PDB file of C-alpha atoms in Angstrom:
ATOM      1  CA  MET A 239     -76.660  -3.191  25.060  1.00  0.00           C
ATOM      2  CA  PRO A 240     -74.619  -4.893  28.152  1.00  0.00           C
ATOM      3  CA  ASP A 241     -71.886  -3.492  29.249  1.00  0.00           C
ATOM      4  CA  PRO A 242     -68.387  -5.174  28.009  1.00  0.00           C
ATOM      5  CA  GLU A 243     -66.958  -7.555  30.111  1.00  0.00           C
ATOM      6  CA  ILE A 244     -63.879  -6.272  32.367  1.00  0.00           C
ATOM      7  CA  THR A 245     -60.792  -8.415  32.205  1.00  0.00           C
ATOM      8  CA  VAL A 246     -58.378  -8.280  34.610  1.00  0.00           C
ATOM      9  CA  VAL A 247     -55.142  -9.886  35.186  1.00  0.00           C
ATOM     10  CA  LEU A 248     -53.950 -10.407  38.770  1.00  0.00           C
ATOM     11  CA  ALA A 249     -50.286  -9.401  39.811  1.00  0.00           C
ATOM     12  CA  ASP A 250     -49.205 -10.274  43.255  1.00  0.00           C
ATOM     13  CA  ASP A 251     -46.832 -12.624  44.547  1.00  0.00           C
ATOM     14  CA  HIS A 252     -49.117 -13.525  47.675  1.00  0.00           C
ATOM     15  CA  PRO A 253     -51.325 -16.750  46.879  1.00  0.00           C
ATOM     16  CA  VAL A 254     -53.761 -16.080  49.337  1.00  0.00           C
ATOM     17  CA  VAL A 255     -54.457 -12.297  48.212  1.00  0.00           C
ATOM     18  CA  ARG A 256     -54.462 -13.490  44.471  1.00  0.00           C
ATOM     19  CA  SER A 257     -57.296 -16.309  45.594  1.00  0.00           C
ATOM     20  CA  GLY A 258     -59.385 -13.618  47.405  1.00  0.00           C
ATOM     21  CA  LEU A 259     -59.431 -11.303  44.520  1.00  0.00           C
ATOM     22  CA  ARG A 260     -59.940 -13.848  41.997  1.00  0.00           C
ATOM     23  CA  ALA A 261     -63.213 -15.214  44.345  1.00  0.00           C
ATOM     24  CA  LEU A 262     -64.396 -11.407  44.500  1.00  0.00           C
ATOM     25  CA  LEU A 263     -64.150 -10.688  40.539  1.00  0.00           C
ATOM     26  CA  ALA A 264     -65.396 -14.184  39.750  1.00  0.00           C
ATOM     27  CA  SER A 265     -68.206 -13.503  41.702  1.00  0.00           C
ATOM     28  CA  THR A 266     -68.886 -10.130  39.851  1.00  0.00           C
ATOM     29  CA  PRO A 267     -71.204  -9.909  36.925  1.00  0.00           C
ATOM     30  CA  GLY A 268     -69.471  -8.528  33.873  1.00  0.00           C
ATOM     31  CA  MET A 269     -65.632  -9.261  35.329  1.00  0.00           C
ATOM     32  CA  ARG A 270     -63.463 -12.089  34.353  1.00  0.00           C
ATOM     33  CA  VAL A 271     -60.029 -13.005  35.658  1.00  0.00           C
ATOM     34  CA  VAL A 272     -57.759 -13.658  32.457  1.00  0.00           C
ATOM     35  CA  ALA A 273     -54.567 -14.252  33.949  1.00  0.00           C
ATOM     36  CA  GLU A 274     -52.553 -14.195  37.184  1.00  0.00           C
ATOM     37  CA  ALA A 275     -48.621 -13.309  37.566  1.00  0.00           C
ATOM     38  CA  VAL A 276     -46.486 -14.027  40.854  1.00  0.00           C
ATOM     39  CA  ASN A 277     -43.888 -10.913  39.812  1.00  0.00           C
ATOM     40  CA  GLY A 278     -43.332  -8.006  37.803  1.00  0.00           C
ATOM     41  CA  ARG A 279     -42.413  -9.712  34.990  1.00  0.00           C
ATOM     42  CA  GLU A 280     -44.955 -12.193  34.435  1.00  0.00           C
ATOM     43  CA  ALA A 281     -47.456  -9.074  34.980  1.00  0.00           C
ATOM     44  CA  ILE A 282     -45.810  -7.736  31.409  1.00  0.00           C
ATOM     45  CA  GLN A 283     -45.893 -10.972  29.796  1.00  0.00           C
ATOM     46  CA  ALA A 284     -49.441 -11.481  30.797  1.00  0.00           C
ATOM     47  CA  ALA A 285     -50.982  -7.793  29.975  1.00  0.00           C
ATOM     48  CA  ALA A 286     -48.972  -8.449  26.362  1.00  0.00           C
ATOM     49  CA  ALA A 287     -50.462 -11.286  25.834  1.00  0.00           C
ATOM     50  CA  TYR A 288     -53.967 -10.747  27.162  1.00  0.00           C
ATOM     51  CA  ARG A 289     -54.377  -6.946  26.858  1.00  0.00           C
ATOM     52  CA  PRO A 290     -56.879  -7.196  29.398  1.00  0.00           C
ATOM     53  CA  SER A 291     -59.051  -4.143  30.731  1.00  0.00           C
ATOM     54  CA  VAL A 292     -57.123  -3.858  33.855  1.00  0.00           C
ATOM     55  CA  LEU A 293     -54.067  -4.918  35.353  1.00  0.00           C
ATOM     56  CA  LEU A 294     -54.334  -5.236  39.119  1.00  0.00           C
ATOM     57  CA  VAL A 295     -50.500  -5.011  40.485  1.00  0.00           C
ATOM     58  CA  ASP A 296     -48.862  -5.118  44.152  1.00  0.00           C
ATOM     59  CA  ILE A 297     -45.956  -2.995  44.580  1.00  0.00           C
ATOM     60  CA  GLN A 298     -43.497  -5.251  45.786  1.00  0.00           C
ATOM     61  CA  MET A 299     -42.956  -8.313  43.910  1.00  0.00           C
ATOM     62  CA  PRO A 300     -39.855 -10.494  42.882  1.00  0.00           C
ATOM     63  CA  GLU A 301     -37.913 -10.135  40.030  1.00  0.00           C
ATOM     64  CA  LEU A 302     -39.346  -6.884  38.929  1.00  0.00           C
ATOM     65  CA  ASP A 303     -41.638  -4.543  41.540  1.00  0.00           C
ATOM     66  CA  GLY A 304     -44.962  -3.062  40.752  1.00  0.00           C
ATOM     67  CA  ILE A 305     -43.912   0.290  39.529  1.00  0.00           C
ATOM     68  CA  ASP A 306     -41.353  -0.800  36.928  1.00  0.00           C
ATOM     69  CA  ALA A 307     -44.077  -3.187  35.928  1.00  0.00           C
ATOM     70  CA  THR A 308     -46.595  -0.211  35.401  1.00  0.00           C
ATOM     71  CA  ARG A 309     -44.414   1.706  33.506  1.00  0.00           C
ATOM     72  CA  ALA A 310     -43.521  -1.489  31.162  1.00  0.00           C
ATOM     73  CA  VAL A 311     -47.018  -2.398  30.568  1.00  0.00           C
ATOM     74  CA  VAL A 312     -48.451   1.310  29.755  1.00  0.00           C
ATOM     75  CA  ALA A 313     -45.845   1.165  26.879  1.00  0.00           C
ATOM     76  CA  VAL A 314     -46.559  -2.579  25.599  1.00  0.00           C
ATOM     77  CA  ALA A 315     -50.082  -2.770  26.236  1.00  0.00           C
ATOM     78  CA  PRO A 316     -51.667   1.072  26.627  1.00  0.00           C
ATOM     79  CA  SER A 317     -54.910   0.234  26.407  1.00  0.00           C
ATOM     80  CA  THR A 318     -54.908  -1.631  29.797  1.00  0.00           C
ATOM     81  CA  ALA A 319     -55.452   0.334  32.965  1.00  0.00           C
ATOM     82  CA  VAL A 320     -53.256   0.074  35.560  1.00  0.00           C
ATOM     83  CA  LEU A 321     -54.714  -0.092  39.135  1.00  0.00           C
ATOM     84  CA  VAL A 322     -52.222  -0.580  42.044  1.00  0.00           C
ATOM     85  CA  LEU A 323     -53.280  -2.624  45.095  1.00  0.00           C
ATOM     86  CA  THR A 324     -50.555  -2.414  47.750  1.00  0.00           C
ATOM     87  CA  MET A 325     -50.244  -2.023  51.503  1.00  0.00           C
ATOM     88  CA  PHE A 326     -47.926   0.787  50.767  1.00  0.00           C
ATOM     89  CA  GLU A 327     -49.167   4.365  51.415  1.00  0.00           C
ATOM     90  CA  ASP A 328     -46.229   6.471  51.525  1.00  0.00           C
ATOM     91  CA  ASP A 329     -45.999   9.718  49.157  1.00  0.00           C
ATOM     92  CA  ASP A 330     -42.982   8.407  47.422  1.00  0.00           C
ATOM     93  CA  SER A 331     -44.407   5.026  46.736  1.00  0.00           C
ATOM     94  CA  VAL A 332     -47.655   6.720  45.870  1.00  0.00           C
ATOM     95  CA  PHE A 333     -45.868   9.530  43.867  1.00  0.00           C
ATOM     96  CA  ALA A 334     -43.498   6.735  41.908  1.00  0.00           C
ATOM     97  CA  ALA A 335     -47.264   5.002  40.731  1.00  0.00           C
ATOM     98  CA  VAL A 336     -48.732   8.180  39.321  1.00  0.00           C
ATOM     99  CA  ARG A 337     -45.158   8.912  37.207  1.00  0.00           C
ATOM    100  CA  ALA A 338     -44.973   5.298  36.067  1.00  0.00           C
ATOM    101  CA  GLY A 339     -48.727   5.634  34.590  1.00  0.00           C
ATOM    102  CA  ALA A 340     -51.008   4.026  37.310  1.00  0.00           C
ATOM    103  CA  ARG A 341     -54.412   5.001  36.672  1.00  0.00           C
ATOM    104  CA  GLY A 342     -55.779   4.315  40.026  1.00  0.00           C
ATOM    105  CA  TYR A 343     -53.816   3.896  43.712  1.00  0.00           C
ATOM    106  CA  ILE A 344     -56.034   1.517  46.955  1.00  0.00           C
ATOM    107  CA  LEU A 345     -54.715   0.103  49.718  1.00  0.00           C
ATOM    108  CA  LYS A 346     -55.109  -3.700  50.441  1.00  0.00           C
ATOM    109  CA  GLY A 347     -57.273  -2.732  53.682  1.00  0.00           C
ATOM    110  CA  ALA A 348     -60.030  -1.367  51.145  1.00  0.00           C
ATOM    111  CA  GLU A 349     -63.529  -2.719  51.458  1.00  0.00           C
ATOM    112  CA  GLN A 350     -64.502  -5.033  48.549  1.00  0.00           C
ATOM    113  CA  ASP A 351     -67.207  -2.612  47.286  1.00  0.00           C
ATOM    114  CA  GLU A 352     -64.049  -0.034  47.003  1.00  0.00           C
ATOM    115  CA  ILE A 353     -61.872  -2.430  45.282  1.00  0.00           C
ATOM    116  CA  LEU A 354     -64.755  -3.341  42.440  1.00  0.00           C
ATOM    117  CA  ARG A 355     -65.766   0.317  41.878  1.00  0.00           C
ATOM    118  CA  ALA A 356     -61.988   0.935  41.345  1.00  0.00           C
ATOM    119  CA  VAL A 357     -61.571  -1.483  38.670  1.00  0.00           C
ATOM    120  CA  ARG A 358     -64.773  -0.501  37.273  1.00  0.00           C
ATOM    121  CA  CYS A 359     -63.569   2.826  37.186  1.00  0.00           C
ATOM    122  CA  VAL A 360     -60.166   2.505  35.829  1.00  0.00           C
ATOM    123  CA  ALA A 361     -61.689   0.408  32.728  1.00  0.00           C
ATOM    124  CA  GLU A 362     -63.751   2.856  31.981  1.00  0.00           C
ATOM    125  CA  GLY A 363     -60.950   5.272  31.411  1.00  0.00           C
ATOM    126  CA  GLY A 364     -61.166   6.816  34.878  1.00  0.00           C
ATOM    127  CA  VAL A 365     -58.512   7.707  37.621  1.00  0.00           C
ATOM    128  CA  ILE A 366     -59.401   7.113  41.249  1.00  0.00           C
ATOM    129  CA  PHE A 367     -57.167   6.738  44.394  1.00  0.00           C
ATOM    130  CA  GLY A 368     -58.205   5.682  48.023  1.00  0.00           C
ATOM    131  CA  PRO A 369     -59.671   8.218  50.047  1.00  0.00           C
ATOM    132  CA  SER A 370     -56.037   8.803  52.346  1.00  0.00           C
ATOM    133  CA  ILE A 371     -54.261   8.709  49.090  1.00  0.00           C
ATOM    134  CA  ALA A 372     -56.200  11.435  46.891  1.00  0.00           C
ATOM    135  CA  ARG A 373     -55.891  14.364  49.041  1.00  0.00           C
ATOM    136  CA  ARG A 374     -51.570  13.132  48.549  1.00  0.00           C
ATOM    137  CA  VAL A 375     -51.827  13.199  45.042  1.00  0.00           C
ATOM    138  CA  ASP A 376     -53.740  16.208  44.756  1.00  0.00           C
ATOM    139  CA  ALA A 377     -50.955  17.743  47.144  1.00  0.00           C
ATOM    140  CA  LEU A 378     -47.862  15.794  44.601  1.00  0.00           C
ATOM    141  CA  LEU A 379     -49.853  17.179  41.148  1.00  0.00           C
ATOM    142  CA  SER A 380     -50.871  20.645  42.710  1.00  0.00           C
ATOM    143  CA  GLY A 381     -47.424  22.236  41.437  1.00  0.00           C
ATOM    144  CA  GLY A 382     -47.350  20.843  37.636  1.00  0.00           C
ATOM    145  CA  PRO A 383     -44.907  18.075  36.457  1.00  0.00           C
ATOM    146  CA  GLU A 384     -42.450  20.520  36.277  1.00  0.00           C
ATOM    147  CA  ASP A 385     -42.436  20.985  39.787  1.00  0.00           C
ATOM    148  CA  LEU A 386     -42.206  17.247  40.413  1.00  0.00           C
ATOM    149  CA  PRO A 387     -38.706  16.003  41.776  1.00  0.00           C
ATOM    150  CA  ASN A 388     -36.890  13.540  39.496  1.00  0.00           C
ATOM    151  CA  LEU A 389     -35.269  11.481  42.482  1.00  0.00           C
ATOM    152  CA  PRO A 390     -33.725   7.966  41.871  1.00  0.00           C
ATOM    153  CA  PHE A 391     -35.732   5.189  43.154  1.00  0.00           C
ATOM    154  CA  PRO A 392     -39.122   6.932  43.806  1.00  0.00           C
ATOM    155  CA  GLN A 393     -40.328   3.656  45.354  1.00  0.00           C
ATOM    156  CA  LEU A 394     -38.112   4.584  48.875  1.00  0.00           C
ATOM    157  CA  THR A 395     -39.254   7.129  51.166  1.00  0.00           C
ATOM    158  CA  ASP A 396     -36.875  10.035  51.876  1.00  0.00           C
ATOM    159  CA  ARG A 397     -35.444   8.393  54.823  1.00  0.00           C
ATOM    160  CA  GLU A 398     -34.580   5.245  53.020  1.00  0.00           C
ATOM    161  CA  ARG A 399     -33.229   7.006  50.207  1.00  0.00           C
ATOM    162  CA  GLU A 400     -30.797   8.783  52.779  1.00  0.00           C
ATOM    163  CA  VAL A 401     -29.798   5.421  54.307  1.00  0.00           C
ATOM    164  CA  LEU A 402     -29.282   4.143  50.977  1.00  0.00           C
ATOM    165  CA  ASP A 403     -26.933   6.925  49.834  1.00  0.00           C
ATOM    166  CA  LEU A 404     -24.899   6.392  53.250  1.00  0.00           C
ATOM    167  CA  ILE A 405     -24.795   2.834  52.306  1.00  0.00           C
ATOM    168  CA  ALA A 406     -23.730   3.580  48.693  1.00  0.00           C
ATOM    169  CA  ALA A 407     -20.927   5.852  50.174  1.00  0.00           C
ATOM    170  CA  GLY A 408     -19.513   3.057  52.087  1.00  0.00           C
ATOM    171  CA  LEU A 409     -20.744   3.623  55.819  1.00  0.00           C
ATOM    172  CA  ALA A 410     -21.570   0.710  58.308  1.00  0.00           C
ATOM    173  CA  ASN A 411     -24.706   0.562  60.039  1.00  0.00           C
ATOM    174  CA  PRO A 412     -23.044   1.972  63.182  1.00  0.00           C
ATOM    175  CA  GLN A 413     -22.469   4.982  61.385  1.00  0.00           C
ATOM    176  CA  ILE A 414     -25.262   5.677  59.772  1.00  0.00           C
ATOM    177  CA  CYS A 415     -27.082   5.416  63.016  1.00  0.00           C
ATOM    178  CA  ASP A 416     -24.766   8.191  64.399  1.00  0.00           C
ATOM    179  CA  LYS A 417     -24.794   9.730  61.076  1.00  0.00           C
ATOM    180  CA  LEU A 418     -28.576  10.197  61.444  1.00  0.00           C
ATOM    181  CA  GLY A 419     -29.467   9.845  65.047  1.00  0.00           C
ATOM    182  CA  LEU A 420     -31.364   6.724  64.539  1.00  0.00           C
ATOM    183  CA  ALA A 421     -31.433   3.500  66.843  1.00  0.00           C
ATOM    184  CA  VAL A 422     -29.953   0.476  65.439  1.00  0.00           C
ATOM    185  CA  LYS A 423     -32.976  -1.509  65.048  1.00  0.00           C
ATOM    186  CA  THR A 424     -34.561   1.581  62.910  1.00  0.00           C
ATOM    187  CA  VAL A 425     -31.664   1.471  60.801  1.00  0.00           C
ATOM    188  CA  GLY A 426     -31.886  -2.102  60.081  1.00  0.00           C
ATOM    189  CA  ASN A 427     -35.723  -1.623  59.306  1.00  0.00           C
ATOM    190  CA  HIS A 428     -34.924   0.707  56.769  1.00  0.00           C
ATOM    191  CA  ILE A 429     -32.080  -1.224  55.107  1.00  0.00           C
ATOM    192  CA  SER A 430     -34.643  -4.419  54.841  1.00  0.00           C
ATOM    193  CA  SER A 431     -36.877  -2.358  53.313  1.00  0.00           C
ATOM    194  CA  ILE A 432     -34.703  -0.663  50.754  1.00  0.00           C
ATOM    195  CA  PHE A 433     -33.685  -4.566  49.722  1.00  0.00           C
ATOM    196  CA  ALA A 434     -37.405  -5.406  49.553  1.00  0.00           C
ATOM    197  CA  LYS A 435     -38.178  -2.483  47.344  1.00  0.00           C
ATOM    198  CA  LEU A 436     -35.361  -2.538  45.006  1.00  0.00           C
ATOM    199  CA  GLN A 437     -35.581  -6.663  45.090  1.00  0.00           C
ATOM    200  CA  VAL A 438     -31.827  -6.746  45.905  1.00  0.00           C
ATOM    201  CA  ALA A 439     -30.465  -9.895  48.284  1.00  0.00           C
ATOM    202  CA  ASP A 440     -27.449  -8.052  49.620  1.00  0.00           C
ATOM    203  CA  ARG A 441     -25.782  -4.922  50.598  1.00  0.00           C
ATOM    204  CA  ALA A 442     -23.381  -5.352  47.427  1.00  0.00           C
ATOM    205  CA  GLN A 443     -26.232  -5.680  45.407  1.00  0.00           C
ATOM    206  CA  ALA A 444     -27.594  -2.409  46.743  1.00  0.00           C
ATOM    207  CA  ILE A 445     -24.343  -0.595  46.922  1.00  0.00           C
ATOM    208  CA  VAL A 446     -24.098  -1.298  42.946  1.00  0.00           C
ATOM    209  CA  ARG A 447     -27.614  -0.099  41.911  1.00  0.00           C
ATOM    210  CA  ALA A 448     -27.384   2.999  44.410  1.00  0.00           C
ATOM    211  CA  ARG A 449     -23.765   4.168  43.066  1.00  0.00           C
ATOM    212  CA  ASP A 450     -25.273   3.614  39.284  1.00  0.00           C
ATOM    213  CA  ALA A 451     -28.108   5.914  40.223  1.00  0.00           C
ATOM    214  CA  GLY A 452     -25.768   8.868  41.206  1.00  0.00           C
ATOM    215  CA  LEU A 453     -25.755   7.846  45.340  1.00  0.00           C
ATOM    216  CA  GLY A 454     -22.859   7.643  47.554  1.00  0.00           C
ATOM    217  CA  ARG A 455     -20.633   9.999  45.732  1.00  0.00           C
TER     218      ARG A 455
END
């Protein structure tokens, strides 16, 4: 009996990335791309409609990020295995993906064979992480679920969460620099990353979300 076909939904807002993945999977016997999504909401809709074997999803996407999309897909299409393929390798992003229910986490710099192996692994019910990620996942989970922190916005790094807390408290960038001992450019880079990860357009939206989550008090 031939192995069952592995169907895949691709979710990434970069057309070049989707094109490369589509070509890779199309050239691999036993794999087929059934839909593509450019944001988290489309990823959820596609997973619910097609019930693919695998959802291959990026973390940073418009409208709804990959972490929230993963959480929703696990709920609406439990037979679909979520495999995160991203450029983010910080502990908070990895931890957030694991908690959301991702079955695998690999980086966009991975070789094609590694990506295909990861797709097959999660489709067959396994769990897989890139070599540099696996060590940190072991460390994150070694204490057991009860020891894992329940932090707001787990997709943010500790420093980004600290900056967001000060933004929500009403501090301007120069005050944040003084408070944390950081350069103006460094704080600006952190804020840009925060806006991207939270999918907010400006400081006001970031403050609202942060205060709703209990920051800035």
